[in-house]
Coordinates of C-alpha atoms and ligand atoms in Angstrom, one line a residue:
M30 CA -40.4 -18.4 -53.8
G31 CA -41.1 -14.9 -55.0
S32 CA -41.4 -12.1 -52.4
S33 CA -44.9 -11.0 -51.6
F34 CA -43.8 -8.2 -49.2
P35 CA -43.9 -4.5 -50.2
A36 CA -40.4 -3.2 -51.0
H37 CA -40.1 -1.0 -47.8
L38 CA -40.9 -4.0 -45.6
E39 CA -38.3 -6.1 -47.5
E40 CA -35.7 -3.5 -46.9
L41 CA -36.6 -3.3 -43.2
M42 CA -36.2 -7.1 -42.9
A43 CA -32.9 -7.0 -44.7
G44 CA -31.8 -4.4 -42.1
L45 CA -33.0 -6.6 -39.2
R46 CA -31.1 -9.6 -40.6
Q47 CA -27.8 -7.7 -40.1
L48 CA -28.4 -7.9 -36.4
P49 CA -26.9 -10.7 -34.3
G50 CA -29.2 -13.7 -33.8
I51 CA -31.8 -12.5 -36.3
G52 CA -32.3 -14.8 -39.3
R53 CA -34.8 -14.6 -42.1
R54 CA -37.7 -16.0 -40.1
A55 CA -37.1 -13.8 -37.0
A56 CA -36.7 -10.7 -39.3
E57 CA -40.1 -11.4 -40.8
R58 CA -41.7 -11.9 -37.3
V59 CA -40.2 -8.7 -36.0
A60 CA -41.1 -6.6 -39.1
L61 CA -44.7 -7.9 -39.0
A62 CA -44.9 -7.2 -35.3
L63 CA -43.7 -3.7 -35.8
L64 CA -46.5 -3.2 -38.3
E65 CA -49.0 -3.9 -35.5
R66 CA -47.7 -1.0 -33.4
D67 CA -49.2 2.5 -33.7
A68 CA -47.6 5.2 -35.7
E69 CA -46.5 7.3 -32.7
E70 CA -44.8 4.4 -31.0
L71 CA -42.9 3.5 -34.2
R72 CA -41.8 7.1 -34.7
R73 CA -40.4 7.2 -31.1
F74 CA -38.7 3.9 -31.7
G75 CA -37.2 5.1 -34.9
T76 CA -35.9 8.3 -33.2
L77 CA -34.3 6.3 -30.5
I78 CA -32.3 4.3 -33.1
A79 CA -31.6 7.4 -35.3
E80 CA -30.2 9.3 -32.3
L81 CA -27.9 6.5 -31.1
P82 CA -24.7 8.0 -32.6
E83 CA -25.2 11.4 -30.9
K84 CA -26.7 10.1 -27.6
V85 CA -24.5 7.2 -27.0
T86 CA -20.8 7.9 -27.5
R87 CA -17.5 6.4 -26.5
C88 CA -15.8 7.5 -23.3
P89 CA -12.8 9.6 -24.3
E90 CA -10.6 7.9 -21.7
C91 CA -11.5 4.2 -22.0
A92 CA -13.9 3.8 -25.0
N93 CA -16.6 2.4 -22.8
L94 CA -20.2 3.5 -23.7
A95 CA -20.9 7.0 -22.4
E96 CA -23.6 9.6 -22.7
E97 CA -23.3 12.5 -25.2
N98 CA -19.5 12.8 -25.2
G99 CA -19.1 12.6 -21.5
L100 CA -17.0 10.2 -19.4
C101 CA -18.4 6.7 -18.9
A102 CA -19.9 5.6 -15.5
V103 CA -16.6 3.8 -14.5
C104 CA -14.3 6.7 -15.3
K105 CA -16.7 9.1 -13.5
D106 CA -16.6 7.0 -10.4
A107 CA -13.9 8.5 -8.1
S108 CA -13.8 5.4 -6.0
R109 CA -12.3 3.3 -8.8
D110 CA -8.7 2.2 -8.4
H111 CA -6.5 4.1 -11.0
S112 CA -3.6 1.7 -10.4
L113 CA -5.4 -1.2 -12.1
L114 CA -6.2 -1.1 -15.8
C115 CA -8.2 -4.0 -17.4
V116 CA -7.9 -4.3 -21.1
V117 CA -10.9 -5.9 -22.8
E118 CA -11.9 -6.2 -26.5
T119 CA -15.5 -5.2 -26.3
V120 CA -18.0 -3.4 -24.1
S121 CA -19.8 -6.8 -23.6
Q122 CA -16.6 -8.1 -22.0
L123 CA -16.4 -5.0 -19.8
L124 CA -20.0 -5.6 -18.7
A125 CA -19.2 -9.2 -17.9
V126 CA -16.2 -8.2 -15.7
E127 CA -18.4 -5.6 -14.0
A128 CA -21.1 -8.2 -13.5
G129 CA -18.5 -10.2 -11.5
G130 CA -18.7 -7.3 -9.0
S131 CA -15.2 -7.7 -7.6
Y132 CA -13.0 -5.7 -10.0
R133 CA -12.6 -2.1 -8.8
G134 CA -10.0 -0.8 -11.3
R135 CA -10.5 1.0 -14.6
Y136 CA -10.8 -0.3 -18.2
L137 CA -9.6 0.1 -21.7
V138 CA -11.8 -1.1 -24.4
L139 CA -9.6 -2.0 -27.4
G140 CA -12.5 -2.2 -29.8
G141 CA -11.4 -5.6 -31.3
R142 CA -8.3 -7.7 -31.6
I143 CA -5.5 -8.5 -33.9
S144 CA -6.4 -11.1 -36.5
P145 CA -3.7 -11.4 -39.2
L146 CA -5.7 -14.0 -41.1
E147 CA -8.6 -11.5 -41.5
G148 CA -6.2 -8.7 -42.3
E149 CA -6.9 -7.1 -38.9
D150 CA -3.5 -5.7 -38.0
G151 CA -4.7 -3.7 -35.0
S152 CA -4.6 -0.3 -36.7
G153 CA -8.2 0.3 -35.8
L154 CA -7.7 -0.5 -32.2
N155 CA -7.5 2.0 -29.3
F156 CA -3.8 1.7 -28.6
N157 CA -3.5 5.4 -28.5
L158 CA -5.9 5.5 -25.5
L159 CA -3.9 2.7 -23.8
E160 CA -0.7 4.7 -24.2
R161 CA -2.4 7.8 -22.9
Q162 CA -3.6 5.9 -19.8
L163 CA -0.1 4.5 -19.2
G164 CA 1.3 8.0 -19.7
T165 CA -0.5 9.3 -16.6
G166 CA 1.9 7.2 -14.5
R167 CA -0.9 6.1 -12.2
V168 CA -1.3 2.6 -13.7
K169 CA 0.7 -0.1 -11.8
E170 CA -0.9 -3.2 -13.2
V171 CA -2.4 -3.9 -16.6
I172 CA -4.7 -7.0 -16.7
L173 CA -5.1 -8.3 -20.3
A174 CA -8.6 -9.8 -20.1
L175 CA -8.9 -10.8 -23.8
S176 CA -10.7 -13.7 -25.4
S177 CA -9.2 -17.2 -25.1
D178 CA -9.4 -17.9 -28.8
V179 CA -6.5 -17.6 -31.3
E180 CA -7.0 -13.9 -32.1
G181 CA -7.4 -13.1 -28.4
R182 CA -4.2 -14.9 -27.5
A183 CA -2.4 -13.2 -30.4
T184 CA -3.5 -9.8 -29.1
T185 CA -2.5 -10.6 -25.6
A186 CA 1.0 -11.6 -26.8
Y187 CA 1.3 -8.4 -28.8
L188 CA 0.2 -6.2 -25.9
A189 CA 2.4 -8.0 -23.5
E190 CA 5.4 -7.2 -25.8
V191 CA 4.4 -3.5 -26.1
L192 CA 3.9 -3.2 -22.3
R193 CA 7.5 -4.3 -21.7
N194 CA 8.4 -0.7 -22.4
F195 CA 6.3 0.5 -19.5
P196 CA 7.0 0.2 -15.8
V197 CA 3.9 -1.8 -15.1
K198 CA 3.1 -5.3 -14.0
V199 CA 1.2 -7.3 -16.7
S200 CA -1.2 -10.0 -15.8
R201 CA -4.1 -12.0 -17.3
P202 CA -7.1 -13.7 -15.7
A203 CA -6.6 -17.4 -14.8
S204 CA -8.7 -18.2 -17.8
G205 CA -9.5 -16.2 -20.9
L206 CA -12.8 -14.5 -21.6
P207 CA -15.3 -15.9 -24.1
A208 CA -15.3 -13.8 -27.3
G209 CA -17.5 -10.7 -27.2
A210 CA -20.8 -11.9 -28.6
N211 CA -20.9 -15.1 -26.5
L212 CA -20.7 -13.3 -23.2
S213 CA -23.7 -13.4 -20.8
Y214 CA -24.1 -11.8 -17.4
A215 CA -23.9 -15.3 -15.9
D216 CA -20.2 -15.4 -16.9
G217 CA -19.6 -12.7 -14.2
A218 CA -18.9 -15.1 -11.3
T219 CA -16.6 -17.2 -13.5
I220 CA -14.8 -14.1 -14.6
A221 CA -14.5 -12.8 -11.0
A222 CA -12.8 -16.0 -10.0
A223 CA -10.5 -15.8 -13.0
F224 CA -9.5 -12.3 -11.9
A225 CA -8.9 -13.4 -8.4
G226 CA -6.4 -15.9 -9.6
R227 CA -4.7 -13.8 -12.2
I228 CA -1.3 -14.8 -13.6
D229 CA 1.7 -12.7 -14.4
V230 CA 2.5 -12.4 -18.1
D231 CA 6.1 -11.4 -17.9
K232 CA 7.4 -14.7 -19.2
K233 CA 6.2 -16.5 -22.4
D234 CA 3.9 -19.4 -21.4
D235 CA 4.7 -21.8 -24.2
Ligands
ZN11 ZN1 -14.4 5.6 -19.4

């Protein structure tokens, strides 16, 4: 099954295959569809992608997506409740909580979770931002809204331990969140319900 595509196209398809949900067939379809577009449109599209790192940055307070080094929409919103801090793993989870429409506090996007089996010890996570938020003294409750899988639970347990050193109430939603990539906006209502029935985490649950 020798390749019959020009090398540049092969390289583009290899790049597309790195994206979630794009297998070999889909990469081929997308690459061939791009070839049908006119040169100007492709250049604009290419620029949009190339400028992502400068144009879309992380909020310096919570690591949510932001524009060009500014604060994110949540942190900019003066009506958000500073006494509530919701810790999520990913921006997708933050968006799902927002889609629920009932949470009015602020966030902290950890950027992943602890996974000892995969050698993920948490050193790449935004614990420094979390400590900074706690250091303001405004946070009264931290809601650990992490995934319900093994790594998510390990991270929740770890954070609950760390948070013992701070004068804050620690809670978690009644049910855990699905892991980042599996979230859809439809989960918003479910998540809102889980938030409404959140549970204290000051005692070990098993
Ligand atoms: Zn922010």
